[in-house]
PDB file of C-alpha atoms in Angstrom:
ATOM      1  CA  UNK A   1       0.000   0.000   0.000  1.00 41.00           C
ATOM      2  CA  UNK A   2       1.537   3.359  -1.097  1.00 46.00           C
ATOM      3  CA  UNK A   3       2.099   6.070   1.454  1.00 51.00           C
ATOM      4  CA  UNK A   4      -0.043   9.180   1.067  1.00 54.00           C
ATOM      5  CA  UNK A   5       2.160  12.256   0.570  1.00 68.00           C
ATOM      6  CA  UNK A   6       1.566  15.116   2.990  1.00 81.00           C
ATOM      7  CA  UNK A   7       3.382  17.628   0.754  1.00 87.00           C
ATOM      8  CA  UNK A   8       3.641  18.311  -2.965  1.00 90.00           C
ATOM      9  CA  UNK A   9       7.032  16.917  -3.993  1.00 92.00           C
ATOM     10  CA  UNK A  10       9.006  18.914  -6.536  1.00 93.00           C
ATOM     11  CA  UNK A  11      12.174  18.628  -8.629  1.00 94.00           C
ATOM     12  CA  UNK A  12      13.777  21.839  -9.879  1.00 94.00           C
ATOM     13  CA  UNK A  13      15.800  21.605 -13.118  1.00 94.00           C
ATOM     14  CA  UNK A  14      17.698  24.809 -13.880  1.00 93.00           C
ATOM     15  CA  UNK A  15      21.360  25.440 -14.649  1.00 90.00           C
ATOM     16  CA  UNK A  16      21.516  28.504 -12.368  1.00 92.00           C
ATOM     17  CA  UNK A  17      22.178  27.561  -8.750  1.00 91.00           C
ATOM     18  CA  UNK A  18      20.871  30.845  -7.346  1.00 91.00           C
ATOM     19  CA  UNK A  19      17.529  30.339  -9.104  1.00 90.00           C
ATOM     20  CA  UNK A  20      17.268  26.775  -7.781  1.00 91.00           C
ATOM     21  CA  UNK A  21      18.124  27.850  -4.240  1.00 92.00           C
ATOM     22  CA  UNK A  22      15.758  30.823  -4.365  1.00 91.00           C
ATOM     23  CA  UNK A  23      12.881  28.708  -5.659  1.00 91.00           C
ATOM     24  CA  UNK A  24      13.542  26.020  -3.072  1.00 92.00           C
ATOM     25  CA  UNK A  25      13.386  28.514  -0.209  1.00 91.00           C
ATOM     26  CA  UNK A  26      10.208  30.152  -1.532  1.00 89.00           C
ATOM     27  CA  UNK A  27       8.410  26.871  -2.156  1.00 90.00           C
ATOM     28  CA  UNK A  28       9.298  25.279   1.167  1.00 89.00           C
ATOM     29  CA  UNK A  29       8.328  28.392   3.147  1.00 88.00           C
ATOM     30  CA  UNK A  30       4.769  27.685   2.040  1.00 81.00           C
ATOM     31  CA  UNK A  31       4.679  24.516   4.118  1.00 84.00           C
ATOM     32  CA  UNK A  32       2.725  22.493   1.555  1.00 87.00           C
ATOM     33  CA  UNK A  33       5.619  21.769  -0.796  1.00 90.00           C
ATOM     34  CA  UNK A  34       8.966  20.018  -0.591  1.00 92.00           C
ATOM     35  CA  UNK A  35      11.854  20.125  -3.078  1.00 92.00           C
ATOM     36  CA  UNK A  36      13.151  16.546  -3.156  1.00 92.00           C
ATOM     37  CA  UNK A  37      15.889  16.983  -5.782  1.00 92.00           C
ATOM     38  CA  UNK A  38      17.620  19.497  -8.044  1.00 92.00           C
ATOM     39  CA  UNK A  39      19.212  19.145 -11.482  1.00 92.00           C
ATOM     40  CA  UNK A  40      21.803  21.372 -13.119  1.00 91.00           C
ATOM     41  CA  UNK A  41      21.142  20.165 -16.696  1.00 91.00           C
ATOM     42  CA  UNK A  42      18.737  18.106 -18.769  1.00 91.00           C
ATOM     43  CA  UNK A  43      20.622  14.832 -18.518  1.00 91.00           C
ATOM     44  CA  UNK A  44      20.874  15.073 -14.746  1.00 92.00           C
ATOM     45  CA  UNK A  45      17.136  15.745 -14.608  1.00 92.00           C
ATOM     46  CA  UNK A  46      16.335  12.618 -16.621  1.00 92.00           C
ATOM     47  CA  UNK A  47      18.777  10.564 -14.558  1.00 89.00           C
ATOM     48  CA  UNK A  48      16.886  11.573 -11.426  1.00 89.00           C
ATOM     49  CA  UNK A  49      13.545  10.604 -12.947  1.00 89.00           C
ATOM     50  CA  UNK A  50      14.941   7.310 -14.218  1.00 85.00           C
ATOM     51  CA  UNK A  51      16.155   6.464 -10.698  1.00 82.00           C
ATOM     52  CA  UNK A  52      12.501   6.039  -9.764  1.00 74.00           C
ATOM     53  CA  UNK A  53      12.227   9.335  -7.942  1.00 78.00           C
ATOM     54  CA  UNK A  54       8.557  10.207  -8.166  1.00 85.00           C
ATOM     55  CA  UNK A  55       7.966  13.944  -7.789  1.00 90.00           C
ATOM     56  CA  UNK A  56       4.517  15.387  -8.304  1.00 92.00           C
ATOM     57  CA  UNK A  57       5.849  18.301 -10.339  1.00 94.00           C
ATOM     58  CA  UNK A  58       9.003  19.080 -12.296  1.00 95.00           C
ATOM     59  CA  UNK A  59       9.881  22.778 -12.564  1.00 95.00           C
ATOM     60  CA  UNK A  60      11.790  22.814 -15.838  1.00 93.00           C
ATOM     61  CA  UNK A  61      13.918  25.517 -17.448  1.00 91.00           C
ATOM     62  CA  UNK A  62      14.239  25.553 -21.257  1.00 89.00           C
ATOM     63  CA  UNK A  63      17.844  26.736 -21.638  1.00 87.00           C
ATOM     64  CA  UNK A  64      19.997  24.030 -20.045  1.00 89.00           C
ATOM     65  CA  UNK A  65      23.208  22.220 -21.050  1.00 87.00           C
ATOM     66  CA  UNK A  66      23.320  18.694 -22.494  1.00 87.00           C
ATOM     67  CA  UNK A  67      19.557  18.437 -22.975  1.00 89.00           C
ATOM     68  CA  UNK A  68      17.308  21.484 -23.084  1.00 90.00           C
ATOM     69  CA  UNK A  69      13.877  21.656 -21.491  1.00 89.00           C
ATOM     70  CA  UNK A  70      12.007  20.835 -24.687  1.00 89.00           C
ATOM     71  CA  UNK A  71      14.106  17.679 -25.170  1.00 92.00           C
ATOM     72  CA  UNK A  72      13.506  16.681 -21.548  1.00 91.00           C
ATOM     73  CA  UNK A  73       9.769  17.228 -21.967  1.00 91.00           C
ATOM     74  CA  UNK A  74       9.714  15.107 -25.138  1.00 91.00           C
ATOM     75  CA  UNK A  75      11.528  12.269 -23.341  1.00 92.00           C
ATOM     76  CA  UNK A  76       9.123  12.415 -20.396  1.00 91.00           C
ATOM     77  CA  UNK A  77       6.062  12.254 -22.623  1.00 90.00           C
ATOM     78  CA  UNK A  78       7.451   9.576 -24.965  1.00 89.00           C
ATOM     79  CA  UNK A  79       8.396   7.364 -22.026  1.00 89.00           C
ATOM     80  CA  UNK A  80       5.220   8.124 -20.069  1.00 88.00           C
ATOM     81  CA  UNK A  81       7.075   9.176 -16.925  1.00 88.00           C
ATOM     82  CA  UNK A  82       4.352  10.035 -14.389  1.00 87.00           C
ATOM     83  CA  UNK A  83       5.269  13.603 -13.501  1.00 91.00           C
ATOM     84  CA  UNK A  84       3.541  16.896 -14.216  1.00 93.00           C
ATOM     85  CA  UNK A  85       5.806  19.413 -15.936  1.00 94.00           C
ATOM     86  CA  UNK A  86       5.736  23.164 -15.389  1.00 94.00           C
ATOM     87  CA  UNK A  87       8.122  25.016 -17.659  1.00 91.00           C
ATOM     88  CA  UNK A  88       9.566  28.055 -15.910  1.00 89.00           C
ATOM     89  CA  UNK A  89      11.441  30.155 -18.446  1.00 85.00           C
ATOM     90  CA  UNK A  90      12.509  33.592 -19.672  1.00 86.00           C
ATOM     91  CA  UNK A  91      11.219  32.765 -23.161  1.00 78.00           C
ATOM     92  CA  UNK A  92       8.010  34.568 -24.028  1.00 72.00           C
ATOM     93  CA  UNK A  93       8.275  33.726 -27.736  1.00 72.00           C
ATOM     94  CA  UNK A  94       5.150  31.891 -28.816  1.00 72.00           C
ATOM     95  CA  UNK A  95       7.193  29.302 -30.768  1.00 75.00           C
ATOM     96  CA  UNK A  96       8.551  27.798 -27.540  1.00 79.00           C
ATOM     97  CA  UNK A  97       5.124  27.784 -25.935  1.00 81.00           C
ATOM     98  CA  UNK A  98       3.482  26.268 -29.011  1.00 79.00           C
ATOM     99  CA  UNK A  99       6.107  23.512 -29.123  1.00 81.00           C
ATOM    100  CA  UNK A 100       5.605  22.756 -25.418  1.00 84.00           C
ATOM    101  CA  UNK A 101       1.810  22.672 -25.810  1.00 81.00           C
ATOM    102  CA  UNK A 102       2.148  20.400 -28.841  1.00 80.00           C
ATOM    103  CA  UNK A 103       4.276  17.932 -26.845  1.00 84.00           C
ATOM    104  CA  UNK A 104       1.898  18.021 -23.900  1.00 83.00           C
ATOM    105  CA  UNK A 105       2.893  20.538 -21.252  1.00 86.00           C
ATOM    106  CA  UNK A 106       1.068  20.874 -17.931  1.00 89.00           C
ATOM    107  CA  UNK A 107       2.092  24.469 -17.331  1.00 89.00           C
ATOM    108  CA  UNK A 108       4.114  27.333 -18.784  1.00 90.00           C
ATOM    109  CA  UNK A 109       5.190  30.324 -16.731  1.00 89.00           C
ATOM    110  CA  UNK A 110       7.695  33.144 -17.203  1.00 89.00           C
ATOM    111  CA  UNK A 111      10.443  33.659 -14.648  1.00 88.00           C
ATOM    112  CA  UNK A 112       9.445  37.267 -14.051  1.00 86.00           C
ATOM    113  CA  UNK A 113       6.121  36.086 -12.586  1.00 87.00           C
ATOM    114  CA  UNK A 114       5.274  36.644  -8.938  1.00 88.00           C
ATOM    115  CA  UNK A 115       5.445  33.894  -6.349  1.00 89.00           C
ATOM    116  CA  UNK A 116       1.659  34.042  -6.027  1.00 89.00           C
ATOM    117  CA  UNK A 117       1.304  33.224  -9.712  1.00 90.00           C
ATOM    118  CA  UNK A 118       3.789  30.351  -9.402  1.00 91.00           C
ATOM    119  CA  UNK A 119       1.799  28.984  -6.465  1.00 91.00           C
ATOM    120  CA  UNK A 120      -1.429  29.342  -8.453  1.00 90.00           C
ATOM    121  CA  UNK A 121       0.134  27.498 -11.402  1.00 91.00           C
ATOM    122  CA  UNK A 122       1.231  24.621  -9.158  1.00 92.00           C
ATOM    123  CA  UNK A 123      -2.220  24.386  -7.531  1.00 91.00           C
ATOM    124  CA  UNK A 124      -3.928  24.334 -10.952  1.00 91.00           C
ATOM    125  CA  UNK A 125      -1.584  21.648 -12.270  1.00 92.00           C
ATOM    126  CA  UNK A 126      -1.923  19.462  -9.167  1.00 91.00           C
ATOM    127  CA  UNK A 127      -5.710  19.615  -9.564  1.00 88.00           C
ATOM    128  CA  UNK A 128      -5.323  18.043 -13.015  1.00 88.00           C
ATOM    129  CA  UNK A 129      -5.659  21.145 -15.190  1.00 88.00           C
ATOM    130  CA  UNK A 130      -3.257  23.054 -17.420  1.00 87.00           C
ATOM    131  CA  UNK A 131      -1.874  26.485 -16.536  1.00 88.00           C
ATOM    132  CA  UNK A 132      -0.591  28.885 -19.197  1.00 84.00           C
ATOM    133  CA  UNK A 133       0.514  32.369 -18.174  1.00 81.00           C
ATOM    134  CA  UNK A 134      -2.482  34.588 -19.067  1.00 82.00           C
ATOM    135  CA  UNK A 135      -0.357  37.219 -20.845  1.00 81.00           C
ATOM    136  CA  UNK A 136       0.765  34.542 -23.341  1.00 78.00           C
ATOM    137  CA  UNK A 137      -2.713  33.250 -24.195  1.00 76.00           C
ATOM    138  CA  UNK A 138      -3.654  35.715 -26.992  1.00 73.00           C
ATOM    139  CA  UNK A 139      -0.509  34.903 -29.009  1.00 72.00           C
ATOM    140  CA  UNK A 140      -0.940  31.190 -28.285  1.00 68.00           C
ATOM    141  CA  UNK A 141      -4.560  31.170 -29.457  1.00 69.00           C
ATOM    142  CA  UNK A 142      -3.632  32.954 -32.679  1.00 68.00           C
ATOM    143  CA  UNK A 143      -0.772  30.518 -33.333  1.00 64.00           C
ATOM    144  CA  UNK A 144      -2.983  27.523 -32.579  1.00 64.00           C
ATOM    145  CA  UNK A 145      -5.471  28.765 -35.178  1.00 63.00           C
ATOM    146  CA  UNK A 146      -2.662  29.068 -37.751  1.00 66.00           C
ATOM    147  CA  UNK A 147      -1.396  25.595 -36.770  1.00 68.00           C
ATOM    148  CA  UNK A 148      -4.866  24.069 -37.196  1.00 68.00           C
ATOM    149  CA  UNK A 149      -5.254  25.774 -40.580  1.00 69.00           C
ATOM    150  CA  UNK A 150      -1.869  24.427 -41.724  1.00 74.00           C
ATOM    151  CA  UNK A 151      -2.874  20.901 -40.686  1.00 81.00           C
ATOM    152  CA  UNK A 152      -6.054  21.220 -42.725  1.00 79.00           C
ATOM    153  CA  UNK A 153      -4.068  22.384 -45.751  1.00 84.00           C
ATOM    154  CA  UNK A 154      -1.658  19.444 -45.407  1.00 86.00           C
ATOM    155  CA  UNK A 155      -4.592  17.020 -45.418  1.00 86.00           C
ATOM    156  CA  UNK A 156      -5.592  18.383 -48.825  1.00 90.00           C
ATOM    157  CA  UNK A 157      -2.267  17.309 -50.331  1.00 92.00           C
ATOM    158  CA  UNK A 158      -1.897  13.938 -52.001  1.00 94.00           C
ATOM    159  CA  UNK A 159       1.021  11.667 -51.163  1.00 93.00           C
ATOM    160  CA  UNK A 160       2.727  12.617 -54.429  1.00 95.00           C
ATOM    161  CA  UNK A 161       2.212  16.316 -53.750  1.00 94.00           C
ATOM    162  CA  UNK A 162       3.787  15.867 -50.318  1.00 93.00           C
ATOM    163  CA  UNK A 163       6.769  14.196 -51.987  1.00 94.00           C
ATOM    164  CA  UNK A 164       7.119  17.138 -54.365  1.00 94.00           C
ATOM    165  CA  UNK A 165       6.750  19.674 -51.533  1.00 92.00           C
ATOM    166  CA  UNK A 166       9.402  17.853 -49.504  1.00 91.00           C
ATOM    167  CA  UNK A 167      11.840  18.118 -52.418  1.00 93.00           C
ATOM    168  CA  UNK A 168      10.973  21.783 -52.972  1.00 92.00           C
ATOM    169  CA  UNK A 169      11.929  22.439 -49.351  1.00 89.00           C
ATOM    170  CA  UNK A 170      15.335  20.893 -50.082  1.00 87.00           C
ATOM    171  CA  UNK A 171      15.890  23.337 -52.939  1.00 87.00           C
ATOM    172  CA  UNK A 172      15.448  20.814 -55.759  1.00 91.00           C
ATOM    173  CA  UNK A 173      14.773  22.070 -59.277  1.00 91.00           C
ATOM    174  CA  UNK A 174      11.902  20.718 -61.362  1.00 93.00           C
ATOM    175  CA  UNK A 175      14.409  18.580 -63.260  1.00 92.00           C
ATOM    176  CA  UNK A 176      15.798  17.145 -60.009  1.00 92.00           C
ATOM    177  CA  UNK A 177      12.280  16.429 -58.702  1.00 93.00           C
ATOM    178  CA  UNK A 178      11.422  14.808 -62.031  1.00 94.00           C
ATOM    179  CA  UNK A 179      14.456  12.517 -61.815  1.00 93.00           C
ATOM    180  CA  UNK A 180      13.934  11.763 -58.121  1.00 92.00           C
ATOM    181  CA  UNK A 181      10.272  10.771 -58.482  1.00 93.00           C
ATOM    182  CA  UNK A 182      10.563   9.315 -61.994  1.00 93.00           C
ATOM    183  CA  UNK A 183       7.881  11.585 -63.437  1.00 94.00           C
ATOM    184  CA  UNK A 184       7.940  14.133 -66.266  1.00 93.00           C
ATOM    185  CA  UNK A 185       8.786  17.783 -65.667  1.00 92.00           C
ATOM    186  CA  UNK A 186       5.337  18.693 -66.962  1.00 93.00           C
ATOM    187  CA  UNK A 187       3.799  16.510 -64.229  1.00 94.00           C
ATOM    188  CA  UNK A 188       6.067  18.172 -61.669  1.00 94.00           C
ATOM    189  CA  UNK A 189       4.834  21.597 -62.797  1.00 93.00           C
ATOM    190  CA  UNK A 190       1.227  20.446 -62.467  1.00 94.00           C
ATOM    191  CA  UNK A 191       1.873  19.135 -58.951  1.00 95.00           C
ATOM    192  CA  UNK A 192       3.540  22.392 -57.949  1.00 94.00           C
ATOM    193  CA  UNK A 193       0.603  24.408 -59.277  1.00 93.00           C
ATOM    194  CA  UNK A 194      -1.795  22.273 -57.230  1.00 95.00           C
ATOM    195  CA  UNK A 195       0.405  22.555 -54.121  1.00 93.00           C
ATOM    196  CA  UNK A 196       0.592  26.358 -54.334  1.00 94.00           C
ATOM    197  CA  UNK A 197      -3.188  26.572 -54.616  1.00 91.00           C
ATOM    198  CA  UNK A 198      -3.896  24.118 -51.783  1.00 92.00           C
ATOM    199  CA  UNK A 199      -1.497  25.635 -49.242  1.00 88.00           C
ATOM    200  CA  UNK A 200      -2.146  29.216 -50.401  1.00 86.00           C
ATOM    201  CA  UNK A 201       1.380  30.297 -51.320  1.00 87.00           C
ATOM    202  CA  UNK A 202       2.696  32.194 -54.336  1.00 87.00           C
ATOM    203  CA  UNK A 203       6.198  30.848 -54.896  1.00 87.00           C
ATOM    204  CA  UNK A 204       8.697  28.108 -54.090  1.00 88.00           C
ATOM    205  CA  UNK A 205      10.239  30.010 -51.178  1.00 86.00           C
ATOM    206  CA  UNK A 206       6.879  30.337 -49.419  1.00 85.00           C
ATOM    207  CA  UNK A 207       6.185  26.667 -50.127  1.00 89.00           C
ATOM    208  CA  UNK A 208       9.556  25.678 -48.649  1.00 88.00           C
ATOM    209  CA  UNK A 209       8.913  27.777 -45.522  1.00 81.00           C
ATOM    210  CA  UNK A 210       5.496  26.106 -45.149  1.00 83.00           C
ATOM    211  CA  UNK A 211       7.096  22.662 -45.471  1.00 86.00           C
ATOM    212  CA  UNK A 212       9.845  23.384 -42.937  1.00 78.00           C
ATOM    213  CA  UNK A 213       7.406  24.999 -40.479  1.00 76.00           C
ATOM    214  CA  UNK A 214       5.219  21.905 -40.616  1.00 79.00           C
ATOM    215  CA  UNK A 215       8.116  19.421 -40.560  1.00 79.00           C
ATOM    216  CA  UNK A 216       7.455  18.133 -44.080  1.00 82.00           C
ATOM    217  CA  UNK A 217      11.088  18.665 -45.063  1.00 67.00           C
TER     218      UNK A 217
END
């Protein structure tokens, strides 16, 4: 029979010792939380989790040596490690947030937030919900709409059109695409015309950017 925890157990993964120590003191002053381990880089963080340490929450920085926070998050989700992850970062760029949401983040908070907001984020996550810093939500919602629209556009492409788009993103000429796919250059031109119309771009550069953005390259 497992022992019921009387405190929320936390691991802090950040390559700045002063930040780890400051967070530890703040969290443990509350009386409801306990920092059970600290990691200086991504690999050390994963080593702790793989040693069967079972925190309730991992406070995870993005910029760390060896493995960054996004790589750590991907590993945790792929290997179904039972820990809730709150990214605590200086990055307010929506690309980082969108990537974290796509992988399956439990929370995302900027380091310039107040302690009260950090505590609120932890409480929300522990209750089984997701916490995203409110100031980041407008940009996230807009990006999610663009992401959903891109996915819809990709679904309109045939397998052959995806092959052509992939080669466009690699800078291949029509002749090279023709040789690679064993089709005529006229057929390549037809495919490209259809691709431009379906993904709503005007030239090869825009098509290549679309492909790279959506990992078709």
